[in-house]
mmCIF file of C-alpha atoms and ligand atoms in Angstrom:
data_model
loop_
_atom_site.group_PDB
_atom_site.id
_atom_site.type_symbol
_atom_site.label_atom_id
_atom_site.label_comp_id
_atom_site.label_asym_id
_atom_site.label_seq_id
_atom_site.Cartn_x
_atom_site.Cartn_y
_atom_site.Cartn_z
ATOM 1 C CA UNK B 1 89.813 101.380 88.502
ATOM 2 C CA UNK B 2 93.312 100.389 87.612
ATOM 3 C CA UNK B 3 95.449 99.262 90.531
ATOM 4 C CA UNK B 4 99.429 99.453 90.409
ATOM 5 C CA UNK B 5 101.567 96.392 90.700
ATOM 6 C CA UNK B 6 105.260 96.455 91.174
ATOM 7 C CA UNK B 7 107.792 93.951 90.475
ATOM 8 C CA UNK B 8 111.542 93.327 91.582
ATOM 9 C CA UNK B 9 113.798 91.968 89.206
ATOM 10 C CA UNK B 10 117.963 91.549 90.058
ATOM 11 C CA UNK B 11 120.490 92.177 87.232
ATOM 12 C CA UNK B 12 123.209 89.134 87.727
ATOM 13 C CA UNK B 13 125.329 90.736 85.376
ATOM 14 C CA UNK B 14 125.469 93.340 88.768
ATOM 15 C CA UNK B 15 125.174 91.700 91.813
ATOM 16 C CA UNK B 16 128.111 90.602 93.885
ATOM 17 C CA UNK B 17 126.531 88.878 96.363
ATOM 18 C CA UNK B 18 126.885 91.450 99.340
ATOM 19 C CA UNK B 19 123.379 90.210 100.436
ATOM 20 C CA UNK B 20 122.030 93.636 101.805
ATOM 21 C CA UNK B 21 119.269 92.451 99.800
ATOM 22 C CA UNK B 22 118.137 89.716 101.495
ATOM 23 C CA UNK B 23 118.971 91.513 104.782
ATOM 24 C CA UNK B 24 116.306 93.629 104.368
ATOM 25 C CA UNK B 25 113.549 91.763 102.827
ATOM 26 C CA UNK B 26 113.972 87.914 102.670
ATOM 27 C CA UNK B 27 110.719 87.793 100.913
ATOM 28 C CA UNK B 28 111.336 89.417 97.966
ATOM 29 C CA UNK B 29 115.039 87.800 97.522
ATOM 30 C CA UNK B 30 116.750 84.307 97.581
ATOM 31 C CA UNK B 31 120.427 83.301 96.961
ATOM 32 C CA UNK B 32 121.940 80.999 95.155
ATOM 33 C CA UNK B 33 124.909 79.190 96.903
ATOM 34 C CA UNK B 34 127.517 81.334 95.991
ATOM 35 C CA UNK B 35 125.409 84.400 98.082
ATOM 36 C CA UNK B 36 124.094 85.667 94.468
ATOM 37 C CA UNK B 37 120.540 87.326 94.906
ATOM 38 C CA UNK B 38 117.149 86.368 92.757
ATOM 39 C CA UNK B 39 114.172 87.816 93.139
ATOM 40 C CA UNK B 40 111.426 85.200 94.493
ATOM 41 C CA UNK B 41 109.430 83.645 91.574
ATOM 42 C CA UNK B 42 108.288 86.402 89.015
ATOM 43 C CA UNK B 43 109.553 89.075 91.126
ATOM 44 C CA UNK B 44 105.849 90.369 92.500
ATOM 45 C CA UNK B 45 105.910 92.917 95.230
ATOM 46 C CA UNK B 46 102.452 92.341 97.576
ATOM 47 C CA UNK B 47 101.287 95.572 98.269
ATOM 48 C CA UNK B 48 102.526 95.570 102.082
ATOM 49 C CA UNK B 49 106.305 94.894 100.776
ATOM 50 C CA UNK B 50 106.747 97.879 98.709
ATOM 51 C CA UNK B 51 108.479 99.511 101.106
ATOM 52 C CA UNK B 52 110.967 96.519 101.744
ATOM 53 C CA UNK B 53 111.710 96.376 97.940
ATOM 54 C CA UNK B 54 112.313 100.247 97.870
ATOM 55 C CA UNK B 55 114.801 99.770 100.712
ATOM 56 C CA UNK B 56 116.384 97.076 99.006
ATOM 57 C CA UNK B 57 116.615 98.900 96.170
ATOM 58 C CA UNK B 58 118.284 101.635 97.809
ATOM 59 C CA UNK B 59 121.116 99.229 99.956
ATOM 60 C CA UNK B 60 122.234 97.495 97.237
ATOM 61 C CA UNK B 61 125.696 99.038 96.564
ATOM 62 C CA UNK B 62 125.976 97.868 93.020
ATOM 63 C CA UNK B 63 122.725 98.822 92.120
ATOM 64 C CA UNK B 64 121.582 95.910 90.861
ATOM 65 C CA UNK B 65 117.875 95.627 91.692
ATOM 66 C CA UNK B 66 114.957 97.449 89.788
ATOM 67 C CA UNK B 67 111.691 98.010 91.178
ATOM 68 C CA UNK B 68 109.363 98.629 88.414
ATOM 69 C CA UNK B 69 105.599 100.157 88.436
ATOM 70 C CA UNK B 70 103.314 98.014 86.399
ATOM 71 C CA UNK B 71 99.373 98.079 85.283
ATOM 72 C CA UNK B 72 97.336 95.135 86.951
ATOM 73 C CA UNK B 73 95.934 94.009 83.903
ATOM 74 C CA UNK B 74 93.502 91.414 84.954
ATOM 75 C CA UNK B 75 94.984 89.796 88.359
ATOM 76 C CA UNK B 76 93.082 86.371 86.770
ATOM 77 C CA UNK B 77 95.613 86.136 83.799
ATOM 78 C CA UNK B 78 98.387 84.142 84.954
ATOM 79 C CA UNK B 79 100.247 83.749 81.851
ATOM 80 C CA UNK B 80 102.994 86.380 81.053
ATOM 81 C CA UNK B 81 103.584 87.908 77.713
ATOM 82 C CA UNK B 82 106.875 87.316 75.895
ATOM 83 C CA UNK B 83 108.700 89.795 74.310
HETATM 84 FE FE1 F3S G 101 123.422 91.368 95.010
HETATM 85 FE FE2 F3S G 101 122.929 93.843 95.671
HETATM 86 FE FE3 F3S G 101 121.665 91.915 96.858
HETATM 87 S S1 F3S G 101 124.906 93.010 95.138
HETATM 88 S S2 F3S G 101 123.056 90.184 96.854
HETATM 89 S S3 F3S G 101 121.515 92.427 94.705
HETATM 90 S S4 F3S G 101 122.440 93.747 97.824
#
């Protein structure tokens, strides 16, 4: 059975640091020290923060985050795949 995964990822390009972000899940997001958002590490969602990252998703004014659906390939692989 294949499980999904979902991953956060902030454009910097977009942000402008209004924060809502982090507001409403300071799990998923950090800031630099300008207020500029991140996501955490590789941008993993745990299953009981979807619906934080959908919120964020949906406060940030400059649209700036993506939440993106992913197969869990084999959750013991730790290395990523480059482009
Ligand atoms: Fe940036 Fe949007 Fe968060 S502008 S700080 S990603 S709410």
């Amino acid at each position: 059975m294949t499980h999904a995964s979902f991953r956060v990822h902030v454009d910097p390009d977009r942000c402008q640091g209004h924060n809502r972000c982090y507001s409403v899940s300071p799990d998923l997001f950090e800031l630099d020290d300008l207020g500029m958002s991140s996501e955490v590490g590789a941008g993993m969602v745990p299953a009981g923060l979807v619906s934080q990252a959908r919120l964020a998703v949906a406060n940030c004014p400059e649209h700036a985050i993506s939440l993106t659906e992913a197969p869990e390939i084999n959750p013991k692989i730790t290395t990523e795949v480059q482009p």
